[in-house]
Coordinates of C-alpha atoms and ligand atoms in Angstrom, one line a residue:
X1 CA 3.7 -52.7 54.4
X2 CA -0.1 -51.2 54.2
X3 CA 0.2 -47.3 54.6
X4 CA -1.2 -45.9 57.6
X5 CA -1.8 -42.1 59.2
X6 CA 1.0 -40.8 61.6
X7 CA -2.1 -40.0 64.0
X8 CA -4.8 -41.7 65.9
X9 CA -7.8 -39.3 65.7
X10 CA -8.2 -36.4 63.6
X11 CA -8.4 -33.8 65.4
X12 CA -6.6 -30.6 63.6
X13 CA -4.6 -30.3 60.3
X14 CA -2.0 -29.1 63.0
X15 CA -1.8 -32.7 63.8
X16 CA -1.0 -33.8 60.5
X17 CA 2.1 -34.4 57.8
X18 CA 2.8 -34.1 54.4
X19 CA 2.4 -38.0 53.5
X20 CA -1.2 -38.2 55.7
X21 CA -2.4 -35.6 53.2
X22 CA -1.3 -37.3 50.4
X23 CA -2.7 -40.6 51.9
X24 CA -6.3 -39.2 52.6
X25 CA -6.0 -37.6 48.7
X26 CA -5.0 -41.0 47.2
X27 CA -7.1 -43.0 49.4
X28 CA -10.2 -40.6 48.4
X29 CA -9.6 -40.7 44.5
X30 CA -10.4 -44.6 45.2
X31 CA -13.5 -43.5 47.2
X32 CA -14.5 -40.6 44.6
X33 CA -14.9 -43.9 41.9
X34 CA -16.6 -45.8 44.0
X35 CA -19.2 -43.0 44.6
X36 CA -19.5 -42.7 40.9
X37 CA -20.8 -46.1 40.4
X38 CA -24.4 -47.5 40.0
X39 CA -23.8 -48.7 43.4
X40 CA -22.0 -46.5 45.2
X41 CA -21.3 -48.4 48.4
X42 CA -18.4 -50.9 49.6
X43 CA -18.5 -53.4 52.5
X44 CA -15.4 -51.9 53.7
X45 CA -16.8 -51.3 57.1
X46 CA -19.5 -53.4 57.9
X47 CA -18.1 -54.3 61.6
X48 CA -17.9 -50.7 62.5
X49 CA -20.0 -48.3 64.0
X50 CA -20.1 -44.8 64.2
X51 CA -22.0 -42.1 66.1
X52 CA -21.8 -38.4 64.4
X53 CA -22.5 -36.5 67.3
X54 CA -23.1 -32.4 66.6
X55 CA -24.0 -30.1 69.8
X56 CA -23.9 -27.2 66.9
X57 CA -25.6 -26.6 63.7
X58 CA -24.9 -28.2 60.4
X59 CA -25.8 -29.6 57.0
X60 CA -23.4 -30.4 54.7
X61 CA -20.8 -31.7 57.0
X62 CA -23.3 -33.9 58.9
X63 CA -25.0 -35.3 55.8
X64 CA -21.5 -35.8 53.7
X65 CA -20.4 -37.9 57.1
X66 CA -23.6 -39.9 57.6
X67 CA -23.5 -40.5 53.9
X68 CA -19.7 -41.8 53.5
X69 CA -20.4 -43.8 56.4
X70 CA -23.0 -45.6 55.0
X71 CA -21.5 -45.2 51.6
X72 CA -18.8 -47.6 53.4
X73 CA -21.2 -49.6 54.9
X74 CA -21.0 -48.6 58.8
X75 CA -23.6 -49.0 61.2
X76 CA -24.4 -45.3 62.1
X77 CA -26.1 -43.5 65.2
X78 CA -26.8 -39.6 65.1
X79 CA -26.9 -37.9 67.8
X80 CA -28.0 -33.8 67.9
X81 CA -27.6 -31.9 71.2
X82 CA -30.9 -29.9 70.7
X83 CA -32.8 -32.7 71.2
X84 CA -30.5 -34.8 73.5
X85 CA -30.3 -35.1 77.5
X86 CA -27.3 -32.8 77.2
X87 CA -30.3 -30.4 77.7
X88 CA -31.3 -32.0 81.0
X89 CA -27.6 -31.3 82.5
X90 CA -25.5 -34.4 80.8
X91 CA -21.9 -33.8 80.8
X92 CA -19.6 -34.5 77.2
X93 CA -17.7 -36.9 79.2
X94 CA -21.4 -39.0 80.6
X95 CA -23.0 -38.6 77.3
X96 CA -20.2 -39.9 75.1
X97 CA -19.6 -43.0 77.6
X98 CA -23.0 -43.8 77.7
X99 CA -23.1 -43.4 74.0
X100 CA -20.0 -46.2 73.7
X101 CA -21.3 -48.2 75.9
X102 CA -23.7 -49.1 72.9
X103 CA -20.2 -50.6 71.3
X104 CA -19.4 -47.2 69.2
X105 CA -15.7 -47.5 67.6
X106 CA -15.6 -44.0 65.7
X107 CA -17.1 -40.7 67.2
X108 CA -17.7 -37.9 64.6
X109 CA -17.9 -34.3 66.8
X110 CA -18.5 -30.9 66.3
X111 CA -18.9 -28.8 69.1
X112 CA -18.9 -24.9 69.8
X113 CA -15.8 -25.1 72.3
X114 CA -12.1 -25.1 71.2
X115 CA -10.2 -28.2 72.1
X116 CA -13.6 -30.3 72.3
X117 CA -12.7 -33.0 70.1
X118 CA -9.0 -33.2 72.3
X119 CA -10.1 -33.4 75.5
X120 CA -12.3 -36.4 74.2
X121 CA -9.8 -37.7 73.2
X122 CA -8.0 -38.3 76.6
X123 CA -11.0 -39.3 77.9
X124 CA -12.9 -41.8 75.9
X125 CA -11.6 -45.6 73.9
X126 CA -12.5 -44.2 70.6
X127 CA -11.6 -42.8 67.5
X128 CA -12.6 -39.1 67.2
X129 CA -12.7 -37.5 64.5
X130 CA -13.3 -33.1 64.6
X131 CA -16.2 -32.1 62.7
X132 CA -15.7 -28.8 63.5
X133 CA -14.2 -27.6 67.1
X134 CA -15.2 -23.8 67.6
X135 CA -13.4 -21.0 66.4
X136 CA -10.3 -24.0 66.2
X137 CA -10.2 -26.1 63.5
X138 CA -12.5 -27.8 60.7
X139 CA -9.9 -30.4 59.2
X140 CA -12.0 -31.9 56.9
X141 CA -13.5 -28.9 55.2
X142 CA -9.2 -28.0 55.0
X143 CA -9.1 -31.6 53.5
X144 CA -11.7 -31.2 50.8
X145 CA -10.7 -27.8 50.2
X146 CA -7.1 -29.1 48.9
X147 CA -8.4 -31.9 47.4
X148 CA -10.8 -29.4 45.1
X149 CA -8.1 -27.7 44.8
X150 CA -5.7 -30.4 43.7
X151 CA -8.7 -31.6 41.5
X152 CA -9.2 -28.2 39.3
X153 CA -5.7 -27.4 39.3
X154 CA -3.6 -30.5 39.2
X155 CA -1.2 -29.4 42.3
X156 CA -1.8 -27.7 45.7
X157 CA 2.3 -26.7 45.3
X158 CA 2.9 -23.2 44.6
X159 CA -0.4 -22.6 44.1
X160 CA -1.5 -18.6 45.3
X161 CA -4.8 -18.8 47.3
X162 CA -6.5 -16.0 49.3
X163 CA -9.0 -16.8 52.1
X164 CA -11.8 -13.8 52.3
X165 CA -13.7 -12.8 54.6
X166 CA -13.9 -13.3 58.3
X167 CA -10.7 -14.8 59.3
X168 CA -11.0 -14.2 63.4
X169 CA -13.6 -16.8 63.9
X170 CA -13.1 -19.5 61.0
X171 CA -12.1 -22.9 61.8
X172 CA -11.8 -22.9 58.3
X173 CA -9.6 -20.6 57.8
X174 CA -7.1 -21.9 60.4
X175 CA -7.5 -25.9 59.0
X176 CA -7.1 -24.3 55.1
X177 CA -3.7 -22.5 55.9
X178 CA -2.5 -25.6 57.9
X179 CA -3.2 -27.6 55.4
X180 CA -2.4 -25.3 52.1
X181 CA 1.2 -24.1 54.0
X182 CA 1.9 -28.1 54.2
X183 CA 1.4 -28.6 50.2
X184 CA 3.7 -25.9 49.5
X185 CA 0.8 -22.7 48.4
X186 CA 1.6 -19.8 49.1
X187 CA -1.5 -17.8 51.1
X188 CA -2.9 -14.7 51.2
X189 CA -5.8 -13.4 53.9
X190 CA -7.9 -10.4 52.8
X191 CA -10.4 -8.8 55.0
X192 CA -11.8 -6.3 57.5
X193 CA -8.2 -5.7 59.9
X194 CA -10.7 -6.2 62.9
X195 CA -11.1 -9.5 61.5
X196 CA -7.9 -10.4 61.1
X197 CA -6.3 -12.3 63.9
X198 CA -3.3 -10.3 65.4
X199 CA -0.7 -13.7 65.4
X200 CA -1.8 -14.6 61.5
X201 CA 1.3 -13.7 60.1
X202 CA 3.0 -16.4 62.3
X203 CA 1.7 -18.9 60.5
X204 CA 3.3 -17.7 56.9
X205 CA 0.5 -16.5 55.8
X206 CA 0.8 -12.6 54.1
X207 CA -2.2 -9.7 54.7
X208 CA -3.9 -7.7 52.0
X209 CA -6.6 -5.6 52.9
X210 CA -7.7 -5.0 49.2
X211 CA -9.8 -7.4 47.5
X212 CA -8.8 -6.1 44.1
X213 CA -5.7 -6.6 44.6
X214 CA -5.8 -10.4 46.6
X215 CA -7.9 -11.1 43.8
X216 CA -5.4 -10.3 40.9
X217 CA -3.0 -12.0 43.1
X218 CA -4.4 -15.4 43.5
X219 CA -5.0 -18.4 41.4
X220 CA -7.9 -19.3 43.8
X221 CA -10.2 -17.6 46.6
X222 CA -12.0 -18.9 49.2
X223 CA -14.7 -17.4 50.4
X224 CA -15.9 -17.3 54.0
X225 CA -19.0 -16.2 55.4
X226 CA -19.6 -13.4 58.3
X227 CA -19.8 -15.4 61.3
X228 CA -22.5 -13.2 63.1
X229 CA -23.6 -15.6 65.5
X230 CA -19.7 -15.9 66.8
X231 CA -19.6 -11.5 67.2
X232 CA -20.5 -9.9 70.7
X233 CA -19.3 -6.7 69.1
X234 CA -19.3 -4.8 66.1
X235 CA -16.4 -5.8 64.2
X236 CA -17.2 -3.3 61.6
X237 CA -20.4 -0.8 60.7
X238 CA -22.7 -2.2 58.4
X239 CA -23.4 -5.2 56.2
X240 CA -23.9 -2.9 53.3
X241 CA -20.0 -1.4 54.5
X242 CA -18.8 -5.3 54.2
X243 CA -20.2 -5.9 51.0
X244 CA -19.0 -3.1 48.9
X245 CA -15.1 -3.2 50.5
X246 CA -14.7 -6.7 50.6
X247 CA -18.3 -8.8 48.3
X248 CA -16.8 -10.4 45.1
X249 CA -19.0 -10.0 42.2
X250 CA -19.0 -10.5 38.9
X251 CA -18.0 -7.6 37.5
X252 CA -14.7 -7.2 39.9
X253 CA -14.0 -10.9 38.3
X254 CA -14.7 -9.9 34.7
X255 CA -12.2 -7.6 35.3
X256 CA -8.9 -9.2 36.5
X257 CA -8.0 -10.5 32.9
X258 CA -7.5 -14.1 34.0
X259 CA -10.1 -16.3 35.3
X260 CA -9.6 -17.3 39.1
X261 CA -11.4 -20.4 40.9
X262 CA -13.7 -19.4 43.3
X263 CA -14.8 -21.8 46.8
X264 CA -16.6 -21.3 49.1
X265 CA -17.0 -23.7 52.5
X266 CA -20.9 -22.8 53.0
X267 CA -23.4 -21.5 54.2
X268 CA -23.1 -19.3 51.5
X269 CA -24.8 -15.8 52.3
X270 CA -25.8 -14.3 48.9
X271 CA -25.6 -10.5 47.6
X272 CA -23.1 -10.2 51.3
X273 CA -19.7 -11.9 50.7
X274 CA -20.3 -13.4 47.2
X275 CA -23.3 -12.7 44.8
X276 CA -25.4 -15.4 43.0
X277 CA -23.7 -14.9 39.8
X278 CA -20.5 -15.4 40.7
X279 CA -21.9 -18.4 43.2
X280 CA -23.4 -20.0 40.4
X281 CA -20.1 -19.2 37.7
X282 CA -18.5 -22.3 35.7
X283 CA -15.3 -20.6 37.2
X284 CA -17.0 -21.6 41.1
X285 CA -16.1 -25.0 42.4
X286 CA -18.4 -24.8 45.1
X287 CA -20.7 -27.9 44.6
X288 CA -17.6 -30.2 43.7
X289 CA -15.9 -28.9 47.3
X290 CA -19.4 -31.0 48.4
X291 CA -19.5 -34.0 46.3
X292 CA -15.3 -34.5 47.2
X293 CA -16.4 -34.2 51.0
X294 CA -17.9 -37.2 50.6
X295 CA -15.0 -38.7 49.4
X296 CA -12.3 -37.3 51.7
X297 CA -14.8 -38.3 54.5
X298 CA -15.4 -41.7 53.1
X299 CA -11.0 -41.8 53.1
X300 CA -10.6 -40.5 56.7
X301 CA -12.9 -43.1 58.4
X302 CA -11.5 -45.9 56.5
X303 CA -8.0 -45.5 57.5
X304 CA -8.6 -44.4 60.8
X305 CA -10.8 -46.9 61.1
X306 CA -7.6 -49.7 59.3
X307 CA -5.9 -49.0 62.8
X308 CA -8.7 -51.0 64.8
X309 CA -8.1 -54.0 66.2
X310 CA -10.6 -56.1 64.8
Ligands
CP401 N1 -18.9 -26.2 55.6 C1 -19.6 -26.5 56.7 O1 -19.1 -26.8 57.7 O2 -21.0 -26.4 56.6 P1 -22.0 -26.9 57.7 O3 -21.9 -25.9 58.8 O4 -23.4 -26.9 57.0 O5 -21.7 -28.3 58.1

């Protein structure tokens, strides 16, 4: 029997199991080939259509989707709220109807409110697929992040990973310590306690508010940016401040005797949370997280897409 996810839409890591994981991941290394090719396309998809629709900023995760889609040979519509009727009053619910009236079978979303991608969901007869809901969830950037992992380090299982940074408003911290706790690593978070959500330990996940100390810990660090744009308050007194308790550069790694992978989801903000050296290190895995986005993207669609009726 063909293998298929235990879920309709993804919408959260939360939503997810062990063997869906393991399905993207084996699915992808097929994908991550195909991309390596002189042609780096399949006809997979070539009855589908999907519109990536993004009422927030982005650039790798909107490129790395409109790319595996076409990489898989989709029909694609884009759609970015900025320059949309969404301006001139349009409901979610009216633009996304209108938008599958036009025979759309996959809907790619990000959105600034937690729970968007859900309540589409319940209303709309498509696929959805979470591109990044909010403060909630990122599941793909979790998705990649494994894979990167898995890629670098042969296993995800009892692996010791720290997520830095600004833990209270990442959808990519919450998606990583889904998706980590469900491979069997064991996770740190290190950062500013005002950015540390109160429930976090609730999720298995341990605190360490020293970043020497995380680091020598861990077999791998993620790196998360300050999201400014999310703060209404100060959630600590200066950037400089940030920098100097919680920055990893080069000479904290040089160092911690053993040589620790460093990620990083992006938009990187140089010389704050990491600094170009340690960015641009042969120990950094940054620019592979991007090149295997395109792959776990590319593995996503596809299955989801396998459930169809065609
Ligand atoms: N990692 C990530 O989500 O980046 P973008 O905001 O550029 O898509």
């Amino acid at each position: 029997m063909k293998q298929q996810l235990s879920v309709e839409h993804l919408l959260g890591i939360k939503y997810l199991n062990k063997n869906d994981i393991d399905l993207i991941f084996e699915t992808a290394n097929n994908f991550k080939e195909v991309i390596n090719r002189p042609i780096k396309k399949v006809p997979s998809l070539r009855d589908i259509t999907i519109a990536n629709l993004f009422f927030e900023n982005s650039t790798r995760t909107k490129l790395s989707f409109e790319l595996a889609e076409k990489r898989l040979s989709a029909d694609v519509i884009n759609f970015s709220a900025s320059q949309s009727s969404v301006k001139k009053g349009e409901t979610l619910i009216d633009t996304v109807n209108n938008i599958l009236a036009m025979k759309v079978d996959i809907v790619v979303m990000r959105h600034p409110n937690v729970g968007a991608g859900v309540f589409l969901s319940k209303h709309v007869d498509a696929k959805i697929i979470n591109a990044g809901d909010g403060t909630h969830e990122h599941p793909t950037q979790a998705l990649l992040d494994s894979y990167s992992i898995k890629e670098k380090l042969g296993t995800v299982k009892g692996k010791k990973v720290v997520i830095v940074g600004d833990i209270l408003h990442s959808r990519v911290a919450l998606s990583n310590i889904f998706a980590l706790k469900l491979q069997g690593a064991e996770v740190k978070v290190c950062g500013p306690t005002t950015l540390i959500p109160k429930h976090i330990r609730s999720l298995g996940v341990e605190v360490e508010t020293n970043i020497k100390k995380a680091l020598e810990w861990c077999d791998v660090a993620n790196v998360l940016r300050v999201q400014h744009e999310r703060m209404d308050i100060k959630y600590f007194p200066s950037t400089r401040e940030y920098t100097q308790l919680f920055g990893i550069n080069k000479e904290i790694l040089d160092n911690l005797g053993k040589k620790i992978v460093i990620m990083h989801p992006g938009p990187i903000n140089r010389g704050v949370e990491i600094t170009s050296d340690v960015a641009d290190a042969d120990q950094s895995i940054i620019l592979n997280q991007v090149e295997n986005g395109v792959a776990v993207r590319m593995a996503v669609i596809y299955l989801l897409a396998q459930q169809i009726k065609r």
